[in-house]
Each structure stands twice: as C-alpha cells, then as structure tokens.
Protein backbone atom coordinates (compact mmCIF):
# COMPACT_ATOMS: atom_id res chain seq x y z
CA UNK A 1 -12.16 -6.10 7.96
CA UNK A 2 -10.44 -5.52 11.33
CA UNK A 3 -8.98 -8.81 12.59
CA UNK A 4 -8.26 -8.97 16.31
CA UNK A 5 -10.22 -5.78 16.77
CA UNK A 6 -9.82 -5.42 20.54
CA UNK A 7 -11.86 -2.33 21.43
CA UNK A 8 -12.47 -1.61 17.73
CA UNK A 9 -10.02 1.23 17.11
CA UNK A 10 -9.13 0.37 13.52
CA UNK A 11 -12.72 -0.49 12.63
CA UNK A 12 -13.85 2.85 14.05
CA UNK A 13 -11.25 4.70 11.99
CA UNK A 14 -12.43 2.91 8.84
CA UNK A 15 -16.09 3.60 9.58
CA UNK A 16 -15.31 7.22 10.42
CA UNK A 17 -13.66 7.64 7.02
CA UNK A 18 -16.67 6.32 5.20
CA UNK A 19 -15.66 2.72 4.50
CA UNK A 20 -18.77 0.66 3.63
CA UNK A 21 -19.45 -2.70 5.24
CA UNK A 22 -16.95 -2.55 8.11
CA UNK A 23 -16.57 -5.89 9.93
CA UNK A 24 -14.63 -6.40 13.17
CA UNK A 25 -13.53 -9.82 14.46
CA UNK A 26 -11.96 -10.88 17.75
CA UNK A 27 -11.69 -14.22 19.52
CA UNK A 28 -12.58 -12.55 22.84
CA UNK A 29 -16.30 -12.02 23.55
CA UNK A 30 -15.30 -9.18 25.86
CA UNK A 31 -13.46 -7.45 23.01
CA UNK A 32 -16.54 -7.88 20.85
CA UNK A 33 -18.68 -6.22 23.52
CA UNK A 34 -16.20 -3.34 23.80
CA UNK A 35 -16.24 -2.82 20.04
CA UNK A 36 -20.05 -2.80 19.99
CA UNK A 37 -20.07 -0.28 22.84
CA UNK A 38 -17.58 2.00 21.11
CA UNK A 39 -19.44 1.69 17.81
CA UNK A 40 -22.67 2.77 19.51
CA UNK A 41 -20.80 5.58 21.25
CA UNK A 42 -19.65 6.95 17.89
CA UNK A 43 -22.78 6.11 15.88
CA UNK A 44 -20.65 3.81 13.70
CA UNK A 45 -22.09 0.93 11.67
CA UNK A 46 -19.75 -1.97 12.49
CA UNK A 47 -20.62 -5.66 12.14
CA UNK A 48 -18.92 -7.32 15.14
CA UNK A 49 -18.25 -11.07 15.15
CA UNK A 50 -16.52 -13.35 17.64
CA UNK A 51 -14.12 -16.05 16.45
CA UNK A 52 -10.51 -16.91 15.70
CA UNK A 53 -8.80 -14.79 13.02
CA UNK A 54 -10.82 -14.94 9.76
CA UNK A 55 -12.97 -17.95 10.69
CA UNK A 56 -16.17 -15.86 11.17
CA UNK A 57 -15.77 -14.40 7.64
CA UNK A 58 -14.32 -17.41 5.80
CA UNK A 59 -16.92 -17.21 3.00
CA UNK A 60 -16.53 -13.45 2.43
CA UNK A 61 -13.94 -11.20 0.79
CA UNK A 62 -12.72 -7.69 1.59
CA UNK A 63 -10.93 -4.91 -0.23
CA UNK A 64 -8.98 -4.00 2.90
CA UNK A 65 -7.97 -6.14 5.88
CA UNK A 66 -6.21 -4.50 8.82
CA UNK A 67 -4.85 -6.04 11.98
CA UNK A 68 -2.72 -5.20 14.97
CA UNK A 69 -2.30 -8.67 16.45
CA UNK A 70 -0.67 -9.42 19.82
CA UNK A 71 3.08 -8.97 19.32
CA UNK A 72 4.90 -9.21 22.65
CA UNK A 73 7.20 -12.25 23.09
CA UNK A 74 6.05 -14.66 25.81
CA UNK A 75 8.87 -15.98 28.02
CA UNK A 76 8.53 -19.63 29.12
CA UNK A 77 6.52 -20.03 32.30
CA UNK A 78 4.80 -16.65 32.01
CA UNK A 79 0.98 -16.79 31.84
CA UNK A 80 -0.17 -15.33 28.49
CA UNK A 81 -2.32 -12.23 28.18
CA UNK A 82 -4.41 -12.70 25.06
CA UNK A 83 -4.32 -9.17 23.73
CA UNK A 84 -0.57 -8.73 24.35
CA UNK A 85 1.40 -11.92 23.78
CA UNK A 86 2.03 -13.35 20.32
CA UNK A 87 3.87 -16.54 21.21
CA UNK A 88 7.49 -17.18 22.16
CA UNK A 89 8.87 -14.79 19.53
CA UNK A 90 5.91 -12.43 19.42
CA UNK A 91 4.98 -13.20 15.80
CA UNK A 92 2.86 -16.33 16.14
CA UNK A 93 -0.52 -14.62 15.66
CA UNK A 94 0.79 -12.48 12.79
CA UNK A 95 2.13 -15.60 11.04
CA UNK A 96 -1.16 -17.45 11.48
CA UNK A 97 -3.05 -14.47 10.09
CA UNK A 98 -0.75 -14.02 7.10
CA UNK A 99 -1.19 -17.69 6.21
CA UNK A 100 -4.98 -17.30 5.83
CA UNK A 101 -5.14 -13.65 4.74
CA UNK A 102 -5.32 -14.35 0.96
CA UNK A 103 -8.51 -16.39 1.49
CA UNK A 104 -10.50 -13.29 2.50
CA UNK A 105 -8.88 -10.69 0.23
CA UNK A 106 -10.88 -9.55 -2.80
CA UNK A 107 -8.99 -9.35 -6.13
CA UNK A 108 -6.63 -6.40 -5.81
CA UNK A 109 -7.31 -6.23 -2.08
CA UNK A 110 -4.73 -5.11 0.48
CA UNK A 111 -3.88 -6.55 3.89
CA UNK A 112 -2.07 -4.43 6.49
CA UNK A 113 -0.75 -6.33 9.51
CA UNK A 114 1.23 -4.54 12.19
CA UNK A 115 4.28 -6.42 13.48
CA UNK A 116 7.25 -5.52 15.64
CA UNK A 117 9.69 -7.78 13.82
CA UNK A 118 10.26 -8.85 10.25
CA UNK A 119 8.21 -11.86 9.15
CA UNK A 120 9.89 -14.21 6.67
CA UNK A 121 7.91 -14.18 3.42
CA UNK A 122 9.00 -17.67 2.30
CA UNK A 123 6.25 -19.71 4.04
CA UNK A 124 3.41 -17.61 2.60
CA UNK A 125 2.32 -18.55 -0.91
CA UNK A 126 0.03 -16.19 -2.80
CA UNK A 127 0.82 -13.09 -0.80
CA UNK A 128 3.42 -10.39 -1.32
CA UNK A 129 4.91 -9.04 1.90
CA UNK A 130 6.47 -5.61 2.24
CA UNK A 131 7.94 -3.74 5.20
CA UNK A 132 7.31 0.02 4.94
CA UNK A 133 9.40 2.38 7.00
CA UNK A 134 12.71 1.77 8.80
CA UNK A 135 14.83 -1.32 8.38
CA UNK A 136 13.30 -4.10 10.54
CA UNK A 137 16.69 -4.81 12.15
CA UNK A 138 16.89 -1.21 13.36
CA UNK A 139 13.32 -1.41 14.67
CA UNK A 140 14.07 -4.64 16.54
CA UNK A 141 17.24 -3.14 18.05
CA UNK A 142 15.37 -0.05 19.20
CA UNK A 143 12.59 -2.19 20.66
CA UNK A 144 15.10 -4.29 22.60
CA UNK A 145 16.89 -1.18 23.85
CA UNK A 146 13.61 0.19 25.16
CA UNK A 147 12.99 -2.93 27.22
CA UNK A 148 16.53 -2.90 28.58
CA UNK A 149 16.11 0.74 29.58
CA UNK A 150 12.84 -0.07 31.35
CA UNK A 151 14.64 -2.57 33.55
CA UNK A 152 17.84 -0.55 33.98
CA UNK A 153 19.37 0.94 37.10
CA UNK A 154 18.18 4.45 36.18
CA UNK A 155 14.55 3.46 36.56
CA UNK A 156 13.93 5.73 39.57
CA UNK A 157 15.34 8.71 37.71
CA UNK A 158 13.10 7.98 34.71
CA UNK A 159 10.07 7.70 36.97
CA UNK A 160 10.88 11.08 38.52
CA UNK A 161 11.14 12.62 35.06
CA UNK A 162 7.72 11.26 34.13
CA UNK A 163 6.23 12.69 37.32
CA UNK A 164 7.67 16.13 36.60
CA UNK A 165 6.35 15.91 33.03
CA UNK A 166 2.73 15.38 34.07
CA UNK A 167 1.83 19.08 34.51
CA UNK A 168 3.13 19.84 31.00
CA UNK A 169 1.19 16.87 29.66
CA UNK A 170 -2.04 18.19 31.18
CA UNK A 171 -1.41 21.58 29.57
CA UNK A 172 -0.84 19.89 26.21
CA UNK A 173 -4.23 18.18 26.49
CA UNK A 174 -5.86 21.59 26.75
CA UNK A 175 -3.95 22.78 23.68
CA UNK A 176 -5.09 19.88 21.49
CA UNK A 177 -8.69 20.38 22.57
CA UNK A 178 -9.34 17.56 25.02
CA UNK A 179 -12.05 18.49 27.47
CA UNK A 180 -15.49 17.71 28.87
CA UNK A 181 -17.86 15.63 26.77
CA UNK A 182 -21.62 15.20 26.80
CA UNK A 183 -21.29 11.63 25.51
CA UNK A 184 -21.07 8.53 27.74
CA UNK A 185 -17.58 7.51 28.84
CA UNK A 186 -16.46 4.01 29.87
CA UNK A 187 -14.06 3.86 32.83
CA UNK A 188 -12.09 0.79 33.89
CA UNK A 189 -11.54 0.72 37.65
CA UNK A 190 -8.69 -1.06 39.44
CA UNK A 191 -10.64 -1.26 42.70
CA UNK A 192 -14.33 -1.31 43.57
CA UNK A 193 -15.57 2.11 44.71
CA UNK A 194 -17.28 2.54 48.07
CA UNK A 195 -20.65 3.03 46.41
CA UNK A 196 -21.56 1.59 43.02
CA UNK A 197 -24.87 3.43 43.21
CA UNK A 198 -23.13 6.80 43.35
CA UNK A 199 -20.87 5.85 40.43
CA UNK A 200 -23.69 4.68 38.17
CA UNK A 201 -25.84 7.68 39.02
CA UNK A 202 -23.02 10.10 38.21
CA UNK A 203 -22.07 8.34 34.97
CA UNK A 204 -25.70 7.74 33.90
CA UNK A 205 -25.08 4.17 32.80
C-alpha cells in the first residue's frame, strides 16, 4: 500500500519488484490520475483509489505500507500546497498516518513512513517506531542549514555554480544511459504553446 502516492513512484517500484496486489491511495484526484497514467506507461498493475490516508482501504490489511507524506513546515499566512506542506511543523500528515497505520497492517506487517524530523512515539499505541540512519537532530540541523543557505547572501554565486555545472550534468545523463524513448512521455508546461495542435501531433497523445 502506497499512502499519499502522488504520481505513484513508490507503488511503481513495488510493482516493478513483483509485489502482488499493489494499491495506491491519494486524497488528490489529480494524483490518482497521474498514478494511473504512470502505471499504464509501465504496464504495472496498480489499484488506484482516491481518499484521505487509509480511508479507502479501511477494511483491508497489507504486509507493507509505504508513504512519503508532505513534510515541509507551513509558516502562518502562507497558502498550503497539498503535496508539499505537512502543517506548521511539517509532521502533521505523518502523525495522522502513524495513528491509523496499525489498522491496515497485517500481522507481522511493516510500515515505512518518510519524515524529515523525529516523531515522538509516545502518542502511538500499538506501533513500534524506529529511526534508521543518522541521528534525527543532525538531520534536522542539516535541513535547517540548507534552507538558510538557500536564502543567504551568496545566492548569486550558487546560481552561477549551478549554471556552470549543467554541461557536466548533461554528460552524466549520457553515461547513465538516459536517452530517447519510444514510449509516451508526459510533459508539464509552464506556459501554453503557440499551437496545441502541433504539440499533440508531435507527442502523439
């Protein structure tokens, strides 16, 4: 089960590795459509459902539940973006999911929820929480430092470094095997092209 599937990345990985009965859930109908599209693109059998957290599967159980819920903190007065913001501290969606996760786990099942900060285990009865990898305090400090750097006075210099890195990045894509594909590709456009007819004809939608 992939909760908050977005475009279906985790569900696609599970299906690609042979997991039977993959289900993907998201509260956004648009995300559900994207997951269906990507599943068709990769010939993956994924059951896509629209609803909040585990509500669409409340009478079912799963051996593995995975989720990468929205995790960015939302400052007061800032309009939320559903797939990014996880409440004031960034952990609201993760906490809500952890509270209901045991209800859809099969005996011996495992839930993996990605979070950017430690979640206190005390409020969650019937579930054992663990934090693999680095100490959560170190992760939080590094995360904060990244945001400070993004807004720092050296921003122009960083932007110039990224621009100079682009040619090397393109070369790296060739090395890892990225290239033309005969399969359909979805493209999100920031502005409407001069001719939709030319775009659809070229892309064969």
